[in-house]
Amino acid sequence: MRVRILGSAAGGGVPQWNCACAGCRTARATGVHRTQDGVAVTGDGSAWYLLNASPDVRAQLLAAPELAPGPGRRDTPVRGVVLTTAELDHAAGLLMLREAGALTVCGTGAVLDTLRTDLPLLPALARYTSLRVRCLTPGEPLDLDGGLTVRALAVGSKRPRYARGEPAGERVCALRVSDARGRAFVYATCLPEWTEAFDAFLAGADAALLDGTFATADEPARVAGLARTPREMGHLPIAGMLEAVRRHPGTRCLFGHLNNTNPYAHGGAVGPVEIAADGLTLAL
Ligand code: MLT
Ligand code: MN
Ligand code: ZN
């Protein structure tokens, strides 16, 4: 299996276009540039799936040689998108894929419903491309082209701000993608808590992209004057995860979905965990 980190920033990216905070100023000065969270995976090197489609997906695809079109005029290795949430930073890029001849979109029932009703991206997209929508039921494996299998674990109930209705289970999930050789990659960039179920979901994975939105619990208040805590925003801070990560020494762990308030958005490593970067590729 090959994995390409398409984008390593939280919603807004680093730097954020309208932000003059210390972190975004530093990013502008040093040239740090992170696009919004997303990954591409393949089992056979020719059929690729995107895990989330951020508003930056067009630039992310253009930057990825593995995802270049061809040999036919409109051939693309991109088969589809597996969504972990219906948040704008994960789903708005679906519209940027409308030129595809065909596209498969997978997500939990709650995510698909949100994208049919509150923000009807799926019906809109179906007017442009041959759209196949597949429901990803947590716990049930879903086979993808190229020998990949994806499983979802429901990890949170946070409702996107644009959506109506109560928070519901399966609005936020982690994904585990495996190939025919048993290699596995876990993608969990929206993780409100590290449960026993998540610990078991991660066990034995070769690599994992974890929620690196915030470094510490006080970061949103201290750096950005925000009232809500990371936990209320659905993101367990890095400081609260390191002990659990150490229980998985065989798994190459990276932090992604870095918010522009996070000092690690400027690089480095946190103990055994790497900080993800746009364009980083993993061969598992
Ligand atoms: C999140 O990750 O918490 C969401 O993307 C927040 C947002 O962009 O509104
Ligand atoms: Mn986000
Ligand atoms: Zn900023």
PDB file of C-alpha atoms and ligand atoms in Angstrom:
ATOM      1  CA  MET A   1       0.000   0.000   0.000  1.00  0.00           C
ATOM      2  CA  ARG A   2       1.101   3.536  -0.667  1.00  0.00           C
ATOM      3  CA  VAL A   3      -0.165   6.554   1.192  1.00  0.00           C
ATOM      4  CA  ARG A   4       0.329  10.183   0.193  1.00  0.00           C
ATOM      5  CA  ILE A   5      -0.448  12.953   2.648  1.00  0.00           C
ATOM      6  CA  LEU A   6      -2.218  15.475   0.450  1.00  0.00           C
ATOM      7  CA  GLY A   7      -2.739  18.099   3.130  1.00  0.00           C
ATOM      8  CA  SER A   8      -1.635  18.343   6.744  1.00  0.00           C
ATOM      9  CA  ALA A   9      -3.501  21.395   8.099  1.00  0.00           C
ATOM     10  CA  ALA A  10      -6.812  21.838   9.851  1.00  0.00           C
ATOM     11  CA  GLY A  11      -9.621  23.902   8.308  1.00  0.00           C
ATOM     12  CA  GLY A  12      -8.261  27.188   6.940  1.00  0.00           C
ATOM     13  CA  GLY A  13      -4.784  25.809   6.250  1.00  0.00           C
ATOM     14  CA  VAL A  14      -1.460  27.250   7.369  1.00  0.00           C
ATOM     15  CA  PRO A  15      -1.206  30.150   6.920  1.00  0.00           C
ATOM     16  CA  GLN A  16      -4.906  30.962   6.879  1.00  0.00           C
ATOM     17  CA  TRP A  17      -5.729  33.579   4.233  1.00  0.00           C
ATOM     18  CA  ASN A  18      -7.258  36.115   6.648  1.00  0.00           C
ATOM     19  CA  CYS A  19      -5.175  35.442   9.729  1.00  0.00           C
ATOM     20  CA  ALA A  20      -2.378  37.592  11.089  1.00  0.00           C
ATOM     21  CA  CYS A  21      -1.810  35.599  14.280  1.00  0.00           C
ATOM     22  CA  ALA A  22       1.775  34.933  15.331  1.00  0.00           C
ATOM     23  CA  GLY A  23       1.713  31.442  13.822  1.00  0.00           C
ATOM     24  CA  CYS A  24       0.355  32.553  10.450  1.00  0.00           C
ATOM     25  CA  ARG A  25       2.793  35.498  10.346  1.00  0.00           C
ATOM     26  CA  THR A  26       5.669  33.129  11.037  1.00  0.00           C
ATOM     27  CA  ALA A  27       4.399  30.741   8.366  1.00  0.00           C
ATOM     28  CA  ARG A  28       4.324  33.590   5.825  1.00  0.00           C
ATOM     29  CA  ALA A  29       7.829  34.671   6.793  1.00  0.00           C
ATOM     30  CA  THR A  30       9.352  31.186   6.719  1.00  0.00           C
ATOM     31  CA  GLY A  31       7.379  29.823   3.780  1.00  0.00           C
ATOM     32  CA  VAL A  32       5.615  27.116   5.789  1.00  0.00           C
ATOM     33  CA  HIS A  33       2.622  26.056   3.725  1.00  0.00           C
ATOM     34  CA  ARG A  34       0.121  23.389   4.675  1.00  0.00           C
ATOM     35  CA  THR A  35      -3.043  22.654   2.745  1.00  0.00           C
ATOM     36  CA  GLN A  36      -6.148  21.230   4.381  1.00  0.00           C
ATOM     37  CA  ASP A  37      -6.354  17.675   5.687  1.00  0.00           C
ATOM     38  CA  GLY A  38      -6.577  14.817   3.221  1.00  0.00           C
ATOM     39  CA  VAL A  39      -4.781  11.653   2.132  1.00  0.00           C
ATOM     40  CA  ALA A  40      -4.561   9.482  -0.978  1.00  0.00           C
ATOM     41  CA  VAL A  41      -4.136   5.692  -0.750  1.00  0.00           C
ATOM     42  CA  THR A  42      -3.567   2.893  -3.223  1.00  0.00           C
ATOM     43  CA  GLY A  43      -3.214  -0.862  -2.962  1.00  0.00           C
ATOM     44  CA  ASP A  44      -1.908  -1.525  -6.472  1.00  0.00           C
ATOM     45  CA  GLY A  45      -0.344   1.788  -7.505  1.00  0.00           C
ATOM     46  CA  SER A  46      -2.970   2.423 -10.152  1.00  0.00           C
ATOM     47  CA  ALA A  47      -6.349   2.826  -8.398  1.00  0.00           C
ATOM     48  CA  TRP A  48      -6.242   5.598  -5.798  1.00  0.00           C
ATOM     49  CA  TYR A  49      -8.805   6.764  -3.262  1.00  0.00           C
ATOM     50  CA  LEU A  50      -8.841  10.078  -1.497  1.00  0.00           C
ATOM     51  CA  LEU A  51      -9.576  10.074   2.211  1.00  0.00           C
ATOM     52  CA  ASN A  52     -11.516  13.328   2.393  1.00  0.00           C
ATOM     53  CA  ALA A  53     -11.689  16.004  -0.294  1.00  0.00           C
ATOM     54  CA  SER A  54     -10.556  19.337   1.073  1.00  0.00           C
ATOM     55  CA  PRO A  55     -11.189  22.671  -0.646  1.00  0.00           C
ATOM     56  CA  ASP A  56      -7.491  22.444  -1.636  1.00  0.00           C
ATOM     57  CA  VAL A  57      -7.920  19.148  -3.472  1.00  0.00           C
ATOM     58  CA  ARG A  58      -7.249  20.548  -6.940  1.00  0.00           C
ATOM     59  CA  ALA A  59      -3.848  21.919  -5.910  1.00  0.00           C
ATOM     60  CA  GLN A  60      -3.148  18.721  -3.970  1.00  0.00           C
ATOM     61  CA  LEU A  61      -3.841  16.564  -7.032  1.00  0.00           C
ATOM     62  CA  LEU A  62      -1.744  18.776  -9.298  1.00  0.00           C
ATOM     63  CA  ALA A  63       1.163  18.470  -6.838  1.00  0.00           C
ATOM     64  CA  ALA A  64       1.020  14.647  -6.832  1.00  0.00           C
ATOM     65  CA  PRO A  65       2.854  12.925  -9.723  1.00  0.00           C
ATOM     66  CA  GLU A  66       1.221   9.593  -8.775  1.00  0.00           C
ATOM     67  CA  LEU A  67      -2.203  11.117  -9.355  1.00  0.00           C
ATOM     68  CA  ALA A  68      -1.517  12.614 -12.775  1.00  0.00           C
ATOM     69  CA  PRO A  69      -4.075  11.765 -15.457  1.00  0.00           C
ATOM     70  CA  GLY A  70      -3.460   9.451 -18.407  1.00  0.00           C
ATOM     71  CA  PRO A  71      -2.781   7.563 -20.550  1.00  0.00           C
ATOM     72  CA  GLY A  72      -6.167   8.311 -22.094  1.00  0.00           C
ATOM     73  CA  ARG A  73      -7.211  11.948 -22.339  1.00  0.00           C
ATOM     74  CA  ARG A  74      -9.576  11.757 -19.352  1.00  0.00           C
ATOM     75  CA  ASP A  75      -8.160   8.743 -17.507  1.00  0.00           C
ATOM     76  CA  THR A  76      -7.419   9.354 -13.865  1.00  0.00           C
ATOM     77  CA  PRO A  77      -6.137   7.045 -11.138  1.00  0.00           C
ATOM     78  CA  VAL A  78      -8.593   8.704  -8.727  1.00  0.00           C
ATOM     79  CA  ARG A  79     -11.469   6.275  -8.221  1.00  0.00           C
ATOM     80  CA  GLY A  80     -13.261   7.968  -5.386  1.00  0.00           C
ATOM     81  CA  VAL A  81     -13.364   9.616  -1.995  1.00  0.00           C
ATOM     82  CA  VAL A  82     -13.923   8.135   1.450  1.00  0.00           C
ATOM     83  CA  LEU A  83     -15.185  10.760   3.860  1.00  0.00           C
ATOM     84  CA  THR A  84     -14.588  10.822   7.609  1.00  0.00           C
ATOM     85  CA  THR A  85     -16.899  13.773   8.274  1.00  0.00           C
ATOM     86  CA  ALA A  86     -19.147  16.162   6.367  1.00  0.00           C
ATOM     87  CA  GLU A  87     -17.181  19.185   7.632  1.00  0.00           C
ATOM     88  CA  LEU A  88     -16.418  21.774   4.963  1.00  0.00           C
ATOM     89  CA  ASP A  89     -12.666  21.202   5.206  1.00  0.00           C
ATOM     90  CA  HIS A  90     -13.248  17.529   4.365  1.00  0.00           C
ATOM     91  CA  ALA A  91     -16.103  17.622   1.890  1.00  0.00           C
ATOM     92  CA  ALA A  92     -16.123  20.942   0.017  1.00  0.00           C
ATOM     93  CA  GLY A  93     -13.491  19.584  -2.393  1.00  0.00           C
ATOM     94  CA  LEU A  94     -16.044  17.129  -3.784  1.00  0.00           C
ATOM     95  CA  LEU A  95     -17.253  19.958  -5.982  1.00  0.00           C
ATOM     96  CA  MET A  96     -13.736  20.371  -7.370  1.00  0.00           C
ATOM     97  CA  LEU A  97     -13.876  16.762  -8.615  1.00  0.00           C
ATOM     98  CA  ARG A  98     -16.944  17.337 -10.773  1.00  0.00           C
ATOM     99  CA  GLU A  99     -14.960  17.000 -14.017  1.00  0.00           C
ATOM    100  CA  ALA A 100     -14.410  13.278 -13.264  1.00  0.00           C
ATOM    101  CA  GLY A 101     -16.077  10.881 -15.685  1.00  0.00           C
ATOM    102  CA  ALA A 102     -17.135   8.776 -12.730  1.00  0.00           C
ATOM    103  CA  LEU A 103     -16.602   9.083  -9.007  1.00  0.00           C
ATOM    104  CA  THR A 104     -17.400   6.946  -5.982  1.00  0.00           C
ATOM    105  CA  VAL A 105     -18.112   8.665  -2.672  1.00  0.00           C
ATOM    106  CA  CYS A 106     -18.194   6.603   0.522  1.00  0.00           C
ATOM    107  CA  GLY A 107     -19.242   7.757   3.972  1.00  0.00           C
ATOM    108  CA  THR A 108     -21.333   6.784   6.952  1.00  0.00           C
ATOM    109  CA  GLY A 109     -25.103   7.173   6.709  1.00  0.00           C
ATOM    110  CA  ALA A 110     -24.959  10.307   8.857  1.00  0.00           C
ATOM    111  CA  VAL A 111     -22.275  11.920   6.685  1.00  0.00           C
ATOM    112  CA  LEU A 112     -24.077  11.050   3.440  1.00  0.00           C
ATOM    113  CA  ASP A 113     -27.414  12.317   4.798  1.00  0.00           C
ATOM    114  CA  THR A 114     -25.831  15.629   5.752  1.00  0.00           C
ATOM    115  CA  LEU A 115     -24.412  15.969   2.244  1.00  0.00           C
ATOM    116  CA  ARG A 116     -27.810  15.229   0.730  1.00  0.00           C
ATOM    117  CA  THR A 117     -29.879  17.552   2.884  1.00  0.00           C
ATOM    118  CA  ASP A 118     -28.127  20.286   4.896  1.00  0.00           C
ATOM    119  CA  LEU A 119     -25.497  20.822   2.225  1.00  0.00           C
ATOM    120  CA  PRO A 120     -26.629  18.967  -0.907  1.00  0.00           C
ATOM    121  CA  LEU A 121     -23.215  18.477  -2.492  1.00  0.00           C
ATOM    122  CA  LEU A 122     -24.010  14.911  -3.573  1.00  0.00           C
ATOM    123  CA  PRO A 123     -27.135  15.727  -5.606  1.00  0.00           C
ATOM    124  CA  ALA A 124     -25.246  18.654  -7.140  1.00  0.00           C
ATOM    125  CA  LEU A 125     -22.250  16.482  -8.007  1.00  0.00           C
ATOM    126  CA  ALA A 126     -24.491  13.838  -9.557  1.00  0.00           C
ATOM    127  CA  ARG A 127     -25.439  16.408 -12.214  1.00  0.00           C
ATOM    128  CA  TYR A 128     -21.822  16.654 -13.347  1.00  0.00           C
ATOM    129  CA  THR A 129     -20.382  13.163 -13.055  1.00  0.00           C
ATOM    130  CA  SER A 130     -21.481   9.562 -12.863  1.00  0.00           C
ATOM    131  CA  LEU A 131     -21.702   9.439  -9.092  1.00  0.00           C
ATOM    132  CA  ARG A 132     -21.755   6.229  -7.110  1.00  0.00           C
ATOM    133  CA  VAL A 133     -22.522   6.705  -3.425  1.00  0.00           C
ATOM    134  CA  ARG A 134     -21.633   3.867  -1.057  1.00  0.00           C
ATOM    135  CA  CYS A 135     -22.624   3.686   2.567  1.00  0.00           C
ATOM    136  CA  LEU A 136     -19.783   2.858   4.917  1.00  0.00           C
ATOM    137  CA  THR A 137     -21.271   1.127   7.935  1.00  0.00           C
ATOM    138  CA  PRO A 138     -18.952   1.303  10.937  1.00  0.00           C
ATOM    139  CA  GLY A 139     -17.456  -2.099  11.630  1.00  0.00           C
ATOM    140  CA  GLU A 140     -18.327  -3.516   8.209  1.00  0.00           C
ATOM    141  CA  PRO A 141     -15.506  -3.812   5.672  1.00  0.00           C
ATOM    142  CA  LEU A 142     -16.010  -2.122   2.319  1.00  0.00           C
ATOM    143  CA  ASP A 143     -13.920  -3.317  -0.632  1.00  0.00           C
ATOM    144  CA  LEU A 144     -12.323  -0.750  -2.890  1.00  0.00           C
ATOM    145  CA  ASP A 145     -10.555  -1.148  -6.258  1.00  0.00           C
ATOM    146  CA  GLY A 146      -6.900  -2.154  -6.215  1.00  0.00           C
ATOM    147  CA  GLY A 147      -7.240  -4.664  -3.393  1.00  0.00           C
ATOM    148  CA  LEU A 148      -7.986  -2.192  -0.606  1.00  0.00           C
ATOM    149  CA  THR A 149     -10.528  -2.668   2.141  1.00  0.00           C
ATOM    150  CA  VAL A 150     -11.725   0.176   4.347  1.00  0.00           C
ATOM    151  CA  ARG A 151     -13.359  -0.035   7.726  1.00  0.00           C
ATOM    152  CA  ALA A 152     -14.783   2.831   9.763  1.00  0.00           C
ATOM    153  CA  LEU A 153     -14.966   3.358  13.485  1.00  0.00           C
ATOM    154  CA  ALA A 154     -17.425   5.962  14.743  1.00  0.00           C
ATOM    155  CA  VAL A 155     -15.423   8.261  17.031  1.00  0.00           C
ATOM    156  CA  GLY A 156     -17.591  11.328  17.465  1.00  0.00           C
ATOM    157  CA  SER A 157     -20.971  12.958  17.046  1.00  0.00           C
ATOM    158  CA  LYS A 158     -20.003  16.569  16.359  1.00  0.00           C
ATOM    159  CA  ARG A 159     -22.353  18.204  13.895  1.00  0.00           C
ATOM    160  CA  PRO A 160     -20.904  20.599  11.294  1.00  0.00           C
ATOM    161  CA  ARG A 161     -21.883  24.178  12.090  1.00  0.00           C
ATOM    162  CA  TYR A 162     -23.912  24.483   8.880  1.00  0.00           C
ATOM    163  CA  ALA A 163     -25.958  21.358   9.662  1.00  0.00           C
ATOM    164  CA  ARG A 164     -29.220  21.233  11.556  1.00  0.00           C
ATOM    165  CA  GLY A 165     -30.392  18.534  13.909  1.00  0.00           C
ATOM    166  CA  GLU A 166     -28.871  17.058  16.975  1.00  0.00           C
ATOM    167  CA  PRO A 167     -25.370  15.698  17.058  1.00  0.00           C
ATOM    168  CA  ALA A 168     -25.646  12.070  16.043  1.00  0.00           C
ATOM    169  CA  GLY A 169     -23.384   9.045  16.177  1.00  0.00           C
ATOM    170  CA  GLU A 170     -21.353   8.281  13.074  1.00  0.00           C
ATOM    171  CA  ARG A 171     -20.934  11.937  12.125  1.00  0.00           C
ATOM    172  CA  VAL A 172     -17.210  11.590  12.740  1.00  0.00           C
ATOM    173  CA  CYS A 173     -15.205   8.464  12.077  1.00  0.00           C
ATOM    174  CA  ALA A 174     -11.721   7.066  11.831  1.00  0.00           C
ATOM    175  CA  LEU A 175     -10.747   4.852   8.907  1.00  0.00           C
ATOM    176  CA  ARG A 176      -8.580   1.770   8.698  1.00  0.00           C
ATOM    177  CA  VAL A 177      -7.453   0.938   5.170  1.00  0.00           C
ATOM    178  CA  SER A 178      -5.884  -2.480   4.577  1.00  0.00           C
ATOM    179  CA  ASP A 179      -4.416  -4.164   1.535  1.00  0.00           C
ATOM    180  CA  ALA A 180      -4.300  -7.789   0.415  1.00  0.00           C
ATOM    181  CA  ARG A 181      -0.930  -8.288   2.159  1.00  0.00           C
ATOM    182  CA  GLY A 182      -2.405  -7.245   5.476  1.00  0.00           C
ATOM    183  CA  ARG A 183      -0.731  -3.815   5.608  1.00  0.00           C
ATOM    184  CA  ALA A 184      -2.894  -1.259   7.336  1.00  0.00           C
ATOM    185  CA  PHE A 185      -3.096   2.514   7.572  1.00  0.00           C
ATOM    186  CA  VAL A 186      -5.283   4.301  10.121  1.00  0.00           C
ATOM    187  CA  TYR A 187      -6.571   7.803   9.427  1.00  0.00           C
ATOM    188  CA  ALA A 188      -7.964   9.592  12.464  1.00  0.00           C
ATOM    189  CA  THR A 189      -7.581  13.353  12.230  1.00  0.00           C
ATOM    190  CA  CYS A 190     -10.785  14.136  14.128  1.00  0.00           C
ATOM    191  CA  LEU A 191     -10.476  12.264  17.392  1.00  0.00           C
ATOM    192  CA  PRO A 192     -12.364  13.692  20.378  1.00  0.00           C
ATOM    193  CA  GLU A 193     -11.171  10.974  22.748  1.00  0.00           C
ATOM    194  CA  TRP A 194      -8.886   7.972  22.750  1.00  0.00           C
ATOM    195  CA  THR A 195     -11.248   5.164  23.648  1.00  0.00           C
ATOM    196  CA  GLU A 196     -10.532   1.482  24.129  1.00  0.00           C
ATOM    197  CA  ALA A 197     -12.352   0.911  20.850  1.00  0.00           C
ATOM    198  CA  PHE A 198      -9.971   3.289  19.089  1.00  0.00           C
ATOM    199  CA  ASP A 199      -6.982   1.647  20.731  1.00  0.00           C
ATOM    200  CA  ALA A 200      -8.100  -1.721  19.344  1.00  0.00           C
ATOM    201  CA  PHE A 201      -8.822  -0.141  15.929  1.00  0.00           C
ATOM    202  CA  LEU A 202      -5.248   1.181  15.771  1.00  0.00           C
ATOM    203  CA  ALA A 203      -3.599  -2.008  17.018  1.00  0.00           C
ATOM    204  CA  GLY A 204      -1.233  -3.589  14.524  1.00  0.00           C
ATOM    205  CA  ALA A 205      -1.503  -0.798  11.952  1.00  0.00           C
ATOM    206  CA  ASP A 206       1.706  -0.074  10.045  1.00  0.00           C
ATOM    207  CA  ALA A 207       1.127   3.679  10.058  1.00  0.00           C
ATOM    208  CA  ALA A 208      -1.402   6.180  11.343  1.00  0.00           C
ATOM    209  CA  LEU A 209      -2.211   9.814  10.700  1.00  0.00           C
ATOM    210  CA  LEU A 210      -3.562  11.132  13.993  1.00  0.00           C
ATOM    211  CA  ASP A 211      -5.331  14.257  15.182  1.00  0.00           C
ATOM    212  CA  GLY A 212      -2.674  16.934  15.631  1.00  0.00           C
ATOM    213  CA  THR A 213      -5.049  19.895  15.567  1.00  0.00           C
ATOM    214  CA  PHE A 214      -3.970  21.324  18.903  1.00  0.00           C
ATOM    215  CA  ALA A 215      -0.812  20.782  20.917  1.00  0.00           C
ATOM    216  CA  THR A 216      -2.330  21.458  24.331  1.00  0.00           C
ATOM    217  CA  ALA A 217      -5.759  21.899  25.887  1.00  0.00           C
ATOM    218  CA  ASP A 218      -5.214  25.608  26.624  1.00  0.00           C
ATOM    219  CA  GLU A 219      -3.986  26.471  23.114  1.00  0.00           C
ATOM    220  CA  PRO A 220      -7.232  27.800  21.573  1.00  0.00           C
ATOM    221  CA  ALA A 221      -7.832  30.142  24.531  1.00  0.00           C
ATOM    222  CA  ARG A 222      -4.210  31.207  24.987  1.00  0.00           C
ATOM    223  CA  VAL A 223      -3.250  31.692  21.345  1.00  0.00           C
ATOM    224  CA  ALA A 224      -6.516  32.632  19.675  1.00  0.00           C
ATOM    225  CA  GLY A 225      -8.769  33.826  22.502  1.00  0.00           C
ATOM    226  CA  LEU A 226     -11.333  31.139  21.677  1.00  0.00           C
ATOM    227  CA  ALA A 227     -13.838  30.093  24.333  1.00  0.00           C
ATOM    228  CA  ARG A 228     -14.224  26.473  23.235  1.00  0.00           C
ATOM    229  CA  THR A 229     -11.782  23.820  24.366  1.00  0.00           C
ATOM    230  CA  PRO A 230     -10.181  21.327  21.978  1.00  0.00           C
ATOM    231  CA  ARG A 231     -12.416  18.651  23.458  1.00  0.00           C
ATOM    232  CA  GLU A 232     -15.535  20.722  22.696  1.00  0.00           C
ATOM    233  CA  MET A 233     -14.237  21.180  19.162  1.00  0.00           C
ATOM    234  CA  GLY A 234     -13.844  17.405  18.795  1.00  0.00           C
ATOM    235  CA  HIS A 235     -10.058  17.305  18.895  1.00  0.00           C
ATOM    236  CA  LEU A 236      -8.066  15.628  21.638  1.00  0.00           C
ATOM    237  CA  PRO A 237      -4.860  17.655  22.032  1.00  0.00           C
ATOM    238  CA  ILE A 238      -1.489  16.088  21.244  1.00  0.00           C
ATOM    239  CA  ALA A 239      -0.420  16.309  24.903  1.00  0.00           C
ATOM    240  CA  GLY A 240      -3.309  14.026  25.844  1.00  0.00           C
ATOM    241  CA  MET A 241      -2.419  11.402  23.263  1.00  0.00           C
ATOM    242  CA  LEU A 242       1.265  10.687  23.718  1.00  0.00           C
ATOM    243  CA  GLU A 243       0.893   8.113  26.452  1.00  0.00           C
ATOM    244  CA  ALA A 244      -1.585   6.154  24.351  1.00  0.00           C
ATOM    245  CA  VAL A 245       0.598   6.430  21.251  1.00  0.00           C
ATOM    246  CA  ARG A 246       3.474   4.841  23.164  1.00  0.00           C
ATOM    247  CA  ARG A 247       1.371   1.691  23.507  1.00  0.00           C
ATOM    248  CA  HIS A 248       1.750   1.228  19.725  1.00  0.00           C
ATOM    249  CA  PRO A 249       5.503   1.195  19.146  1.00  0.00           C
ATOM    250  CA  GLY A 250       5.159  -0.826  15.949  1.00  0.00           C
ATOM    251  CA  THR A 251       2.964   1.805  14.302  1.00  0.00           C
ATOM    252  CA  ARG A 252       4.567   4.748  12.511  1.00  0.00           C
ATOM    253  CA  CYS A 253       2.468   7.624  13.854  1.00  0.00           C
ATOM    254  CA  LEU A 254       2.191  11.098  12.375  1.00  0.00           C
ATOM    255  CA  PHE A 255       0.172  14.103  13.464  1.00  0.00           C
ATOM    256  CA  GLY A 256      -1.870  15.853  10.779  1.00  0.00           C
ATOM    257  CA  HIS A 257      -4.801  18.320  10.638  1.00  0.00           C
ATOM    258  CA  LEU A 258      -2.521  20.892  12.318  1.00  0.00           C
ATOM    259  CA  ASN A 259      -4.266  24.099  13.265  1.00  0.00           C
ATOM    260  CA  ASN A 260      -2.536  27.405  12.635  1.00  0.00           C
ATOM    261  CA  THR A 261      -2.430  28.011  16.407  1.00  0.00           C
ATOM    262  CA  ASN A 262      -0.344  24.867  16.884  1.00  0.00           C
ATOM    263  CA  PRO A 263       3.426  25.437  17.274  1.00  0.00           C
ATOM    264  CA  TYR A 264       4.018  22.035  15.649  1.00  0.00           C
ATOM    265  CA  ALA A 265       2.511  23.428  12.445  1.00  0.00           C
ATOM    266  CA  HIS A 266       6.035  24.766  11.913  1.00  0.00           C
ATOM    267  CA  GLY A 267       7.498  21.265  11.952  1.00  0.00           C
ATOM    268  CA  GLY A 268       9.410  19.026  14.312  1.00  0.00           C
ATOM    269  CA  ALA A 269       8.437  15.828  16.043  1.00  0.00           C
ATOM    270  CA  VAL A 270       6.682  15.033  19.307  1.00  0.00           C
ATOM    271  CA  GLY A 271       8.471  12.192  21.025  1.00  0.00           C
ATOM    272  CA  PRO A 272       7.978   9.155  18.809  1.00  0.00           C
ATOM    273  CA  VAL A 273       5.426  10.897  16.595  1.00  0.00           C
ATOM    274  CA  GLU A 274       6.333  12.697  13.368  1.00  0.00           C
ATOM    275  CA  ILE A 275       4.661  15.869  12.213  1.00  0.00           C
ATOM    276  CA  ALA A 276       3.072  15.226   8.831  1.00  0.00           C
ATOM    277  CA  ALA A 277       3.902  17.340   5.810  1.00  0.00           C
ATOM    278  CA  ASP A 278       2.067  17.933   2.561  1.00  0.00           C
ATOM    279  CA  GLY A 279       3.346  15.561  -0.099  1.00  0.00           C
ATOM    280  CA  LEU A 280       4.879  13.056   2.310  1.00  0.00           C
ATOM    281  CA  THR A 281       4.504   9.507   1.002  1.00  0.00           C
ATOM    282  CA  LEU A 282       4.569   6.273   2.957  1.00  0.00           C
ATOM    283  CA  ALA A 283       5.253   2.855   1.461  1.00  0.00           C
ATOM    284  CA  LEU A 284       3.721   0.216   3.721  1.00  0.00           C
TER     285      LEU A 284
HETATM  286  C1  MLT B   1     -12.966  20.719  12.714  1.00  0.00           C
HETATM  287  O1  MLT B   1     -12.053  20.020  12.327  1.00  0.00           O
HETATM  288  O2  MLT B   1     -13.180  20.856  13.916  1.00  0.00           O
HETATM  289  C2  MLT B   1     -13.812  21.401  11.705  1.00  0.00           C
HETATM  290  O3  MLT B   1     -13.241  21.313  10.456  1.00  0.00           O
HETATM  291  C3  MLT B   1     -14.140  22.783  12.126  1.00  0.00           C
HETATM  292  C4  MLT B   1     -14.567  23.683  11.026  1.00  0.00           C
HETATM  293  O4  MLT B   1     -13.856  23.811  10.029  1.00  0.00           O
HETATM  294  O5  MLT B   1     -15.603  24.332  11.148  1.00  0.00           O
HETATM  295 MN    MN B   2     -11.341  20.065  10.390  1.00  0.00          MN
HETATM  296 ZN    ZN B   3      -3.373  32.285  12.219  1.00  0.00          ZN
END
